[in-house]
Amino acid sequence: MARVGMTAERLTTAAAELADEVGFENVTVSALARRFGVKDASLYSHIRNAQELRVRVALLALAELADRAADAVAGRSGKQALVAFANAYRDYAKRHPGRYAAGQLRLDAETAAASAGRRHTEMTRAILRGYEVPESEQVHAVRLLHSAFHGYVSLERSGGFDHSGEIESSWDRLLDVLDTTLRHWPA
Amino acid sequence: MARVGMTAERLTTAAAELADEVGFENVTVSALARRFGVKDASLYSHIRNAQELRVRVALLALAELADRAADAVAGRSGKQALVAFANAYRDYAKRHPGRYAAGQLRLDAETAAASAGRRHTEMTRAILRGYEVPESEQVHAVRLLHSAFHGYVSLERSGGFDHSGEIESSWDRLLDVLDTTLRHWPA
DNA sequence: TAGGTTTCCTAGAGGCATTAGGCAAATGAC
DNA sequence: GTCATTTGCCTAATGCCTCTAGGAAACCTA
């Protein structure tokens, strides 16, 4: 039986692509096997189980998002950096809905610690350098920003904003308001 | 064959309870059938399919959350109302993780319009009465609040805050900051 | 080339979702 | 109470998904 050259990395990449096409929840060992023209059982030479596949896609998504955000933020500071980061974040979610969803997977502590997730935090801290948020408040400011971005994108994706339109202007206003809030961080 | 008295409502309630126990994604027709001591196929006398079951649990969760929030907000205004609403929201998510997850299900436009989702929006608008956010900006302010609350709860649930502690103080600061932001809503 | 390792397959088991038809309980009409 | 109709549960079956174990062939190394 000729080998098709599957590797865990190839499977992961294909699963990520499939996630964007059919939704992360519909990425299955069976669907992936069909994509490679092999039988389901063949995949277990490369991945332990379906959960490992999901975790791999999640890690890939977190890394991609961090790269995109880093590119967008490079050379910018203050409001420009904030807006660039936020737009990279939302843009990624819109272009790669399945990967974005994968990035929300709950990971075990060890895996999470090794993921690109901490790069997101570091980048956000770097953005805060353009503002005068006290050191003791930085963890709170980081969480406010991540909550607002993720919350907006999440509600947008689940249709929470479908009835009232103005989605783009709400996003722009959100960024304005957050910028102002950071510039006048309350004591 | 004696009847166990299943109805769509009873199935929905049981599914919601099961969601909180094992996670919304693990609520299946099979698991529910086991809970009632009947065979899987018997449930189809009462529900059309698994998707209908999920939608029903989603609607139940949205309604419960709206009731909780309404109770919490009653008789309060300004920052107190904001904090009460937000705390009801997060509290519900913590006590009923499975139901909360169900509430995020993407619904078709008709179902969404008939759901308790709009009550959330109305309540938030009522909270804004305690602030001087211009009418034209209210949709943006509502979305900022919902994004922040949902984002925080969501990231908390998926372990995004596990590495740095201070989760309660970050929440309290978030509410302070949002209150201040509303009081000085930027033009 | 020989031998060891790895990858693909088959077979199978168990879980999940759903349909169709049968039988008995429950309900409604007289 | 009797009878007809409706409804709810079951069985049987189909198809999809996940995963294990063992076998055959491809691949790699010495």
Tab-separated table of C-alpha atoms (C1' of nucleotides) in Angstrom:
chain	number	residue	atom	x	y	z
A	1	MET	CA	0.000	0.000	0.000
A	2	ALA	CA	1.698	3.200	-1.178
A	3	ARG	CA	2.157	5.884	1.410
A	4	VAL	CA	0.589	9.286	0.865
A	5	GLY	CA	3.193	11.114	2.959
A	6	MET	CA	1.006	12.134	5.846
A	7	THR	CA	2.702	13.672	8.848
A	8	ALA	CA	1.253	15.186	12.009
A	9	GLU	CA	2.144	18.637	10.656
A	10	ARG	CA	0.420	18.028	7.343
A	11	LEU	CA	-2.631	16.709	9.120
A	12	THR	CA	-2.702	19.754	11.351
A	13	THR	CA	-2.495	22.179	8.452
A	14	ALA	CA	-5.204	20.325	6.554
A	15	ALA	CA	-7.395	20.258	9.653
A	16	ALA	CA	-6.983	24.006	10.074
A	17	GLU	CA	-8.023	24.586	6.466
A	18	LEU	CA	-10.985	22.284	6.903
A	19	ALA	CA	-11.956	24.136	10.089
A	20	ASP	CA	-12.257	27.381	8.129
A	21	GLU	CA	-14.370	25.645	5.486
A	22	VAL	CA	-16.802	23.637	7.593
A	23	GLY	CA	-16.361	24.943	11.161
A	24	PHE	CA	-14.015	23.715	13.842
A	25	GLU	CA	-16.687	21.493	15.388
A	26	ASN	CA	-17.007	19.585	12.139
A	27	VAL	CA	-13.349	18.735	11.820
A	28	THR	CA	-13.248	15.000	12.448
A	29	VAL	CA	-10.757	12.222	12.012
A	30	SER	CA	-13.105	10.812	9.371
A	31	ALA	CA	-13.395	14.064	7.395
A	32	LEU	CA	-9.643	14.485	7.437
A	33	ALA	CA	-9.047	10.921	6.303
A	34	ARG	CA	-11.349	11.509	3.343
A	35	ARG	CA	-9.361	14.624	2.471
A	36	PHE	CA	-6.169	12.547	2.208
A	37	GLY	CA	-7.879	9.658	0.429
A	38	VAL	CA	-7.065	7.140	3.127
A	39	LYS	CA	-9.038	5.203	5.711
A	40	ASP	CA	-9.756	6.754	9.122
A	41	ALA	CA	-7.620	4.276	10.994
A	42	SER	CA	-4.512	5.372	9.056
A	43	LEU	CA	-4.413	8.694	10.799
A	44	TYR	CA	-3.609	7.058	14.115
A	45	SER	CA	-0.076	6.388	12.940
A	46	HIS	CA	0.461	10.154	13.208
A	47	ILE	CA	-1.883	11.494	15.866
A	48	ARG	CA	-2.859	9.912	19.113
A	49	ASN	CA	-6.526	10.806	19.005
A	50	ALA	CA	-9.032	13.407	17.904
A	51	GLN	CA	-8.234	15.585	20.919
A	52	GLU	CA	-4.591	15.826	19.930
A	53	LEU	CA	-5.705	16.989	16.516
A	54	ARG	CA	-7.868	19.685	18.037
A	55	VAL	CA	-5.075	20.863	20.311
A	56	ARG	CA	-2.685	21.045	17.383
A	57	VAL	CA	-5.087	23.208	15.390
A	58	ALA	CA	-5.558	25.423	18.423
A	59	LEU	CA	-1.819	25.935	18.803
A	60	LEU	CA	-1.437	26.664	15.101
A	61	ALA	CA	-4.191	29.265	15.290
A	62	LEU	CA	-2.724	30.984	18.357
A	63	ALA	CA	0.668	31.166	16.663
A	64	GLU	CA	-0.731	32.509	13.408
A	65	LEU	CA	-2.744	35.128	15.214
A	66	ALA	CA	0.281	36.209	17.234
A	67	ASP	CA	2.331	36.532	14.032
A	68	ARG	CA	-0.349	38.592	12.330
A	69	ALA	CA	-0.748	40.851	15.318
A	70	ALA	CA	3.012	41.279	15.662
A	71	ASP	CA	3.301	42.290	12.018
A	72	ALA	CA	0.453	44.755	12.360
A	73	VAL	CA	1.854	46.356	15.478
A	74	ALA	CA	5.475	46.598	14.339
A	75	GLY	CA	6.717	50.165	14.289
A	76	ARG	CA	3.580	51.607	15.817
A	77	SER	CA	2.758	52.953	19.257
A	78	GLY	CA	-0.122	54.415	21.209
A	79	LYS	CA	-3.489	54.463	19.529
A	80	GLN	CA	-2.080	53.315	16.213
A	81	ALA	CA	-0.650	50.195	17.813
A	82	LEU	CA	-3.886	49.553	19.687
A	83	VAL	CA	-5.986	49.855	16.550
A	84	ALA	CA	-3.573	47.781	14.487
A	85	PHE	CA	-3.527	44.998	17.044
A	86	ALA	CA	-7.278	44.979	17.428
A	87	ASN	CA	-7.868	45.022	13.685
A	88	ALA	CA	-5.420	42.183	13.144
A	89	TYR	CA	-7.280	40.233	15.768
A	90	ARG	CA	-10.724	40.772	14.285
A	91	ASP	CA	-9.495	40.369	10.760
A	92	TYR	CA	-8.024	37.002	11.577
A	93	ALA	CA	-11.288	35.887	13.133
A	94	LYS	CA	-13.216	36.953	10.031
A	95	ARG	CA	-10.844	35.356	7.538
A	96	HIS	CA	-10.318	32.212	9.564
A	97	PRO	CA	-13.444	31.564	11.599
A	98	GLY	CA	-12.635	27.917	12.146
A	99	ARG	CA	-9.072	28.579	13.262
A	100	TYR	CA	-10.236	31.378	15.504
A	101	ALA	CA	-12.705	29.030	17.179
A	102	ALA	CA	-9.929	26.494	17.623
A	103	GLY	CA	-7.912	29.125	19.456
A	104	GLN	CA	-10.597	29.210	22.134
A	105	LEU	CA	-10.110	25.556	23.016
A	106	ARG	CA	-9.426	25.008	26.703
A	107	LEU	CA	-5.849	23.737	26.981
A	108	ASP	CA	-4.130	22.060	29.910
A	109	ALA	CA	-1.849	24.361	31.866
A	110	GLU	CA	1.377	23.005	30.421
A	111	THR	CA	0.244	23.256	26.818
A	112	ALA	CA	-1.209	26.703	27.373
A	113	ALA	CA	2.047	27.897	28.911
A	114	ALA	CA	3.993	26.726	25.869
A	115	SER	CA	1.538	28.239	23.397
A	116	ALA	CA	1.627	31.555	21.604
A	117	GLY	CA	-1.003	32.786	24.048
A	118	ARG	CA	1.592	34.510	26.167
A	119	ARG	CA	2.853	36.384	23.120
A	120	HIS	CA	-0.566	38.004	22.918
A	121	THR	CA	-0.210	39.183	26.473
A	122	GLU	CA	3.313	40.474	25.913
A	123	MET	CA	2.235	42.360	22.828
A	124	THR	CA	-0.628	43.941	24.683
A	125	ARG	CA	1.722	44.975	27.446
A	126	ALA	CA	3.949	46.544	24.824
A	127	ILE	CA	0.998	48.507	23.521
A	128	LEU	CA	0.380	49.793	27.029
A	129	ARG	CA	3.819	51.412	26.953
A	130	GLY	CA	2.210	54.124	24.878
A	131	TYR	CA	-0.136	54.880	27.763
A	132	GLU	CA	0.384	55.745	31.399
A	133	VAL	CA	-1.353	52.844	33.039
A	134	PRO	CA	0.334	52.146	36.382
A	135	GLU	CA	2.324	48.919	36.552
A	136	SER	CA	0.006	47.482	39.200
A	137	GLU	CA	-2.959	48.038	36.895
A	138	GLN	CA	-1.473	46.547	33.766
A	139	VAL	CA	-2.852	43.059	34.233
A	140	HIS	CA	-6.315	44.576	34.529
A	141	ALA	CA	-5.872	46.741	31.442
A	142	VAL	CA	-4.623	43.770	29.425
A	143	ARG	CA	-7.671	41.792	30.421
A	144	LEU	CA	-10.023	44.621	29.605
A	145	LEU	CA	-8.588	44.832	26.112
A	146	HIS	CA	-8.627	41.100	25.487
A	147	SER	CA	-12.146	40.829	26.855
A	148	ALA	CA	-13.414	43.644	24.675
A	149	PHE	CA	-11.780	42.336	21.496
A	150	HIS	CA	-12.678	38.734	22.043
A	151	GLY	CA	-16.153	39.586	23.261
A	152	TYR	CA	-16.888	41.771	20.265
A	153	VAL	CA	-15.622	39.243	17.760
A	154	SER	CA	-17.431	36.436	19.520
A	155	LEU	CA	-20.786	38.185	19.690
A	156	GLU	CA	-20.410	39.313	16.093
A	157	ARG	CA	-19.743	35.742	15.004
A	158	SER	CA	-22.700	34.305	16.903
A	159	GLY	CA	-25.061	36.815	15.374
A	160	GLY	CA	-25.498	38.971	18.447
A	161	PHE	CA	-25.218	42.145	16.412
A	162	ASP	CA	-27.253	41.080	13.419
A	163	HIS	CA	-30.376	43.038	14.277
A	164	SER	CA	-29.008	46.536	14.599
A	165	GLY	CA	-26.380	47.006	11.898
A	166	GLU	CA	-23.606	49.560	12.289
A	167	ILE	CA	-21.173	46.821	13.132
A	168	GLU	CA	-18.186	48.568	11.618
A	169	SER	CA	-18.897	51.868	13.324
A	170	SER	CA	-19.464	50.145	16.670
A	171	TRP	CA	-16.037	48.570	16.249
A	172	ASP	CA	-14.429	51.905	15.423
A	173	ARG	CA	-16.118	53.516	18.370
A	174	LEU	CA	-15.057	50.685	20.622
A	175	LEU	CA	-11.433	51.329	19.706
A	176	ASP	CA	-11.793	55.086	20.187
A	177	VAL	CA	-13.383	54.547	23.581
A	178	LEU	CA	-10.741	52.076	24.664
A	179	ASP	CA	-7.984	54.430	23.558
A	180	THR	CA	-9.515	57.261	25.541
A	181	THR	CA	-10.007	54.993	28.517
A	182	LEU	CA	-6.369	53.975	28.470
A	183	ARG	CA	-5.260	57.613	28.145
A	184	HIS	CA	-7.312	58.486	31.214
A	185	TRP	CA	-7.025	55.284	33.152
A	186	PRO	CA	-9.093	55.783	36.306
A	187	ALA	CA	-7.397	55.527	39.698
B	1	MET	CA	-44.957	-0.151	27.364
B	2	ALA	CA	-45.573	2.236	30.262
B	3	ARG	CA	-45.007	5.891	29.498
B	4	VAL	CA	-42.520	7.869	31.531
B	5	GLY	CA	-44.263	11.191	30.906
B	6	MET	CA	-41.658	12.854	28.773
B	7	THR	CA	-42.524	16.147	27.140
B	8	ALA	CA	-40.414	18.555	25.115
B	9	GLU	CA	-40.292	20.883	28.132
B	10	ARG	CA	-39.159	18.164	30.468
B	11	LEU	CA	-36.503	17.084	28.002
B	12	THR	CA	-35.315	20.657	27.681
B	13	THR	CA	-34.991	21.139	31.423
B	14	ALA	CA	-33.163	17.856	31.817
B	15	ALA	CA	-30.851	18.736	28.952
B	16	ALA	CA	-30.051	22.074	30.593
B	17	GLU	CA	-29.202	20.336	33.851
B	18	LEU	CA	-27.062	17.830	32.022
B	19	ALA	CA	-25.287	20.655	30.193
B	20	ASP	CA	-24.182	22.124	33.508
B	21	GLU	CA	-22.949	18.731	34.652
B	22	VAL	CA	-21.085	17.475	31.616
B	23	GLY	CA	-20.772	20.501	29.316
B	24	PHE	CA	-23.143	21.633	26.598
B	25	GLU	CA	-21.155	19.862	23.900
B	26	ASN	CA	-21.712	16.527	25.653
B	27	VAL	CA	-25.480	16.822	25.789
B	28	THR	CA	-26.644	14.185	23.327
B	29	VAL	CA	-29.906	12.499	22.480
B	30	SER	CA	-28.341	9.306	23.808
B	31	ALA	CA	-27.255	10.808	27.130
B	32	LEU	CA	-30.675	12.303	27.652
B	33	ALA	CA	-32.432	9.049	26.825
B	34	ARG	CA	-30.310	7.281	29.423
B	35	ARG	CA	-31.324	9.917	31.950
B	36	PHE	CA	-35.002	9.087	31.411
B	37	GLY	CA	-34.406	5.358	31.276
B	38	VAL	CA	-35.720	4.990	27.734
B	39	LYS	CA	-34.216	4.191	24.374
B	40	ASP	CA	-32.775	6.976	22.194
B	41	ALA	CA	-35.428	6.610	19.513
B	42	SER	CA	-38.209	7.413	22.019
B	43	LEU	CA	-37.143	11.029	22.256
B	44	TYR	CA	-38.131	11.667	18.661
B	45	SER	CA	-41.788	11.600	19.672
B	46	HIS	CA	-41.107	14.899	21.434
B	47	ILE	CA	-38.257	16.645	19.631
B	48	ARG	CA	-37.501	16.780	15.971
B	49	ASN	CA	-33.768	16.315	16.211
B	50	ALA	CA	-30.697	17.063	18.273
B	51	GLN	CA	-30.505	20.610	16.891
B	52	GLU	CA	-33.976	21.400	18.195
B	53	LEU	CA	-32.852	20.214	21.593
B	54	ARG	CA	-29.841	22.509	21.500
B	55	VAL	CA	-31.933	25.488	20.438
B	56	ARG	CA	-34.400	24.839	23.237
B	57	VAL	CA	-31.632	24.781	25.825
B	58	ALA	CA	-30.222	27.983	24.352
B	59	LEU	CA	-33.585	29.742	24.648
B	60	LEU	CA	-34.043	28.514	28.202
B	61	ALA	CA	-30.597	29.835	29.138
B	62	LEU	CA	-31.183	33.253	27.552
B	63	ALA	CA	-34.486	33.575	29.407
B	64	GLU	CA	-33.034	32.519	32.738
B	65	LEU	CA	-30.137	34.911	32.379
B	66	ALA	CA	-32.491	37.753	31.507
B	67	ASP	CA	-34.625	36.987	34.572
B	68	ARG	CA	-31.572	36.909	36.827
B	69	ALA	CA	-30.242	40.129	35.433
B	70	ALA	CA	-33.635	41.812	35.711
B	71	ASP	CA	-33.913	40.818	39.365
B	72	ALA	CA	-30.426	42.070	40.086
B	73	VAL	CA	-30.970	45.405	38.393
B	74	ALA	CA	-34.415	46.116	39.817
B	75	GLY	CA	-34.484	49.318	41.851
B	76	ARG	CA	-30.922	50.276	40.993
B	77	SER	CA	-29.433	52.876	38.703
B	78	GLY	CA	-26.074	54.168	37.547
B	79	LYS	CA	-23.017	52.289	38.690
B	80	GLN	CA	-25.017	50.082	41.030
B	81	ALA	CA	-27.186	48.870	38.188
B	82	LEU	CA	-24.175	48.332	35.967
B	83	VAL	CA	-22.356	46.310	38.604
B	84	ALA	CA	-25.473	44.329	39.490
B	85	PHE	CA	-26.159	43.455	35.875
B	86	ALA	CA	-22.573	42.482	35.208
B	87	ASN	CA	-22.342	40.393	38.362
B	88	ALA	CA	-25.592	38.602	37.553
B	89	TYR	CA	-24.205	37.842	34.138
B	90	ARG	CA	-20.907	36.440	35.363
B	91	ASP	CA	-22.521	34.663	38.266
B	92	TYR	CA	-24.890	32.871	35.968
B	93	ALA	CA	-22.007	31.775	33.764
B	94	LYS	CA	-20.138	30.420	36.783
B	95	ARG	CA	-23.101	28.585	38.275
B	96	HIS	CA	-24.400	27.312	34.983
B	97	PRO	CA	-21.480	26.883	32.633
B	98	GLY	CA	-23.312	24.508	30.346
B	99	ARG	CA	-26.369	26.726	30.065
B	100	TYR	CA	-24.209	29.768	29.514
B	101	ALA	CA	-22.437	27.997	26.648
B	102	ALA	CA	-25.814	27.072	25.199
B	103	GLY	CA	-26.767	30.740	25.200
B	104	GLN	CA	-23.949	31.383	22.732
B	105	LEU	CA	-25.446	29.078	20.123
B	106	ARG	CA	-25.949	30.772	16.773
B	107	LEU	CA	-29.699	31.003	16.187
B	108	ASP	CA	-31.581	31.743	12.982
B	109	ALA	CA	-32.834	35.279	12.717
B	110	GLU	CA	-36.450	34.447	13.533
B	111	THR	CA	-35.621	32.422	16.636
B	112	ALA	CA	-33.114	35.017	17.810
B	113	ALA	CA	-35.706	37.782	17.433
B	114	ALA	CA	-38.177	35.850	19.570
B	115	SER	CA	-35.604	35.020	22.228
B	116	ALA	CA	-34.813	36.735	25.490
B	117	GLY	CA	-31.720	38.178	23.817
B	118	ARG	CA	-33.448	41.467	23.165
B	119	ARG	CA	-34.319	41.757	26.834
B	120	HIS	CA	-30.605	41.872	27.527
B	121	THR	CA	-30.262	44.777	25.153
B	122	GLU	CA	-33.232	46.616	26.630
B	123	MET	CA	-31.899	46.165	30.118
B	124	THR	CA	-28.526	47.497	29.111
B	125	ARG	CA	-30.185	50.485	27.503
B	126	ALA	CA	-32.048	51.071	30.740
B	127	ILE	CA	-28.744	51.018	32.614
B	128	LEU	CA	-27.455	53.675	30.243
B	129	ARG	CA	-30.204	55.994	31.469
B	130	GLY	CA	-28.029	56.573	34.491
B	131	TYR	CA	-25.315	57.942	32.229
B	132	GLU	CA	-25.220	60.681	29.645
B	133	VAL	CA	-24.333	58.707	26.587
B	134	PRO	CA	-25.838	60.407	23.521
B	135	GLU	CA	-28.699	58.545	21.873
B	136	SER	CA	-26.727	58.058	18.676
B	137	GLU	CA	-23.955	56.392	20.652
B	138	GLN	CA	-26.102	54.028	22.670
B	139	VAL	CA	-25.851	51.076	20.333
B	140	HIS	CA	-22.064	51.368	20.564
B	141	ALA	CA	-22.094	51.605	24.337
B	142	VAL	CA	-24.378	48.576	24.631
B	143	ARG	CA	-22.031	46.594	22.476
B	144	LEU	CA	-18.998	47.679	24.438
B	145	LEU	CA	-20.606	46.470	27.644
B	146	HIS	CA	-21.782	43.170	26.216
B	147	SER	CA	-18.420	42.569	24.594
B	148	ALA	CA	-16.544	43.281	27.794
B	149	PHE	CA	-18.785	41.098	29.963
B	150	HIS	CA	-18.981	38.242	27.555
B	151	GLY	CA	-15.331	38.464	26.643
B	152	TYR	CA	-14.231	38.411	30.273
B	153	VAL	CA	-16.458	35.486	31.170
B	154	SER	CA	-15.452	33.615	28.067
B	155	LEU	CA	-11.710	34.056	28.520
B	156	GLU	CA	-12.062	33.188	32.187
B	157	ARG	CA	-13.895	29.990	31.316
B	158	SER	CA	-11.378	28.922	28.697
B	159	GLY	CA	-8.492	29.391	31.090
B	160	GLY	CA	-7.125	32.571	29.567
B	161	PHE	CA	-6.584	34.109	32.987
B	162	ASP	CA	-5.267	31.078	34.773
B	163	HIS	CA	-1.620	32.083	34.784
B	164	SER	CA	-1.799	35.479	36.447
B	165	GLY	CA	-4.381	35.261	39.218
B	166	GLU	CA	-6.194	38.380	40.465
B	167	ILE	CA	-9.263	37.375	38.536
B	168	GLU	CA	-11.677	38.922	41.001
B	169	SER	CA	-9.812	42.212	41.212
B	170	SER	CA	-9.523	42.395	37.441
B	171	TRP	CA	-13.288	41.996	37.276
B	172	ASP	CA	-13.856	44.706	39.838
B	173	ARG	CA	-11.467	47.013	38.023
B	174	LEU	CA	-13.171	46.256	34.741
B	175	LEU	CA	-16.474	47.419	36.185
B	176	ASP	CA	-14.915	50.536	37.688
B	177	VAL	CA	-13.272	51.388	34.399
B	178	LEU	CA	-16.449	50.808	32.423
B	179	ASP	CA	-18.435	52.962	34.845
B	180	THR	CA	-15.910	55.770	34.495
B	181	THR	CA	-15.881	55.364	30.744
B	182	LEU	CA	-19.651	55.670	30.595
B	183	ARG	CA	-19.596	58.727	32.843
B	184	HIS	CA	-17.110	60.374	30.507
B	185	TRP	CA	-18.175	58.943	27.229
B	186	PRO	CA	-15.790	60.318	24.637
B	187	ALA	CA	-17.166	62.382	21.766
C	1	DT	C1'	20.188	-7.809	0.196
C	2	DA	C1'	18.362	-8.742	4.865
C	3	DG	C1'	16.159	-7.248	8.725
C	4	DG	C1'	13.794	-3.858	11.349
C	5	DT	C1'	10.583	-0.054	11.414
C	6	DT	C1'	6.715	2.413	9.864
C	7	DT	C1'	2.504	3.187	7.386
C	8	DC	C1'	-1.435	1.821	5.396
C	9	DC	C1'	-5.411	-1.530	5.452
C	10	DT	C1'	-9.079	-4.690	7.282
C	11	DA	C1'	-11.956	-6.147	10.861
C	12	DG	C1'	-14.285	-5.106	14.601
C	13	DA	C1'	-16.326	-2.943	18.743
C	14	DG	C1'	-18.793	0.685	20.733
C	15	DG	C1'	-21.019	5.265	20.678
C	16	DC	C1'	-24.165	8.692	18.365
C	17	DA	C1'	-28.201	10.355	15.296
C	18	DT	C1'	-32.172	9.201	13.020
C	19	DT	C1'	-36.065	6.636	10.432
C	20	DA	C1'	-39.775	3.287	9.854
C	21	DG	C1'	-43.016	0.211	11.476
C	22	DG	C1'	-45.219	-2.424	15.351
C	23	DC	C1'	-47.529	-2.796	19.736
C	24	DA	C1'	-49.708	-1.225	23.767
C	25	DA	C1'	-51.077	2.662	26.676
C	26	DA	C1'	-53.806	6.650	26.831
C	27	DT	C1'	-57.456	9.537	25.250
C	28	DG	C1'	-61.854	10.890	23.341
C	29	DA	C1'	-66.487	9.996	21.526
C	30	DC	C1'	-70.756	7.731	22.028
D	1	DG	C1'	-68.248	0.684	29.502
D	2	DT	C1'	-66.918	-0.105	24.523
D	3	DC	C1'	-64.610	1.072	20.532
D	4	DA	C1'	-61.830	3.922	17.509
D	5	DT	C1'	-58.144	6.904	17.243
D	6	DT	C1'	-53.988	8.950	18.776
D	7	DT	C1'	-49.707	8.855	20.922
D	8	DG	C1'	-45.531	7.139	23.072
D	9	DC	C1'	-42.404	3.626	23.632
D	10	DC	C1'	-39.732	-0.281	21.489
D	11	DT	C1'	-37.076	-2.959	17.948
D	12	DA	C1'	-34.515	-3.135	13.885
D	13	DA	C1'	-31.792	-0.998	10.894
D	14	DT	C1'	-28.773	2.383	8.586
D	15	DG	C1'	-25.060	5.479	8.424
D	16	DC	C1'	-21.519	8.259	10.658
D	17	DC	C1'	-17.748	8.741	14.120
D	18	DT	C1'	-13.717	7.084	17.236
D	19	DC	C1'	-10.383	4.013	18.168
D	20	DT	C1'	-7.744	-0.649	18.800
D	21	DA	C1'	-5.349	-4.718	17.172
D	22	DG	C1'	-3.048	-7.333	13.930
D	23	DG	C1'	-1.346	-8.137	9.124
D	24	DA	C1'	0.885	-6.934	4.769
D	25	DA	C1'	3.673	-4.066	2.210
D	26	DA	C1'	6.479	0.093	1.748
D	27	DC	C1'	10.391	2.226	3.410
D	28	DC	C1'	14.836	2.804	5.707
D	29	DT	C1'	19.333	1.386	7.476
D	30	DA	C1'	23.423	-1.323	7.758
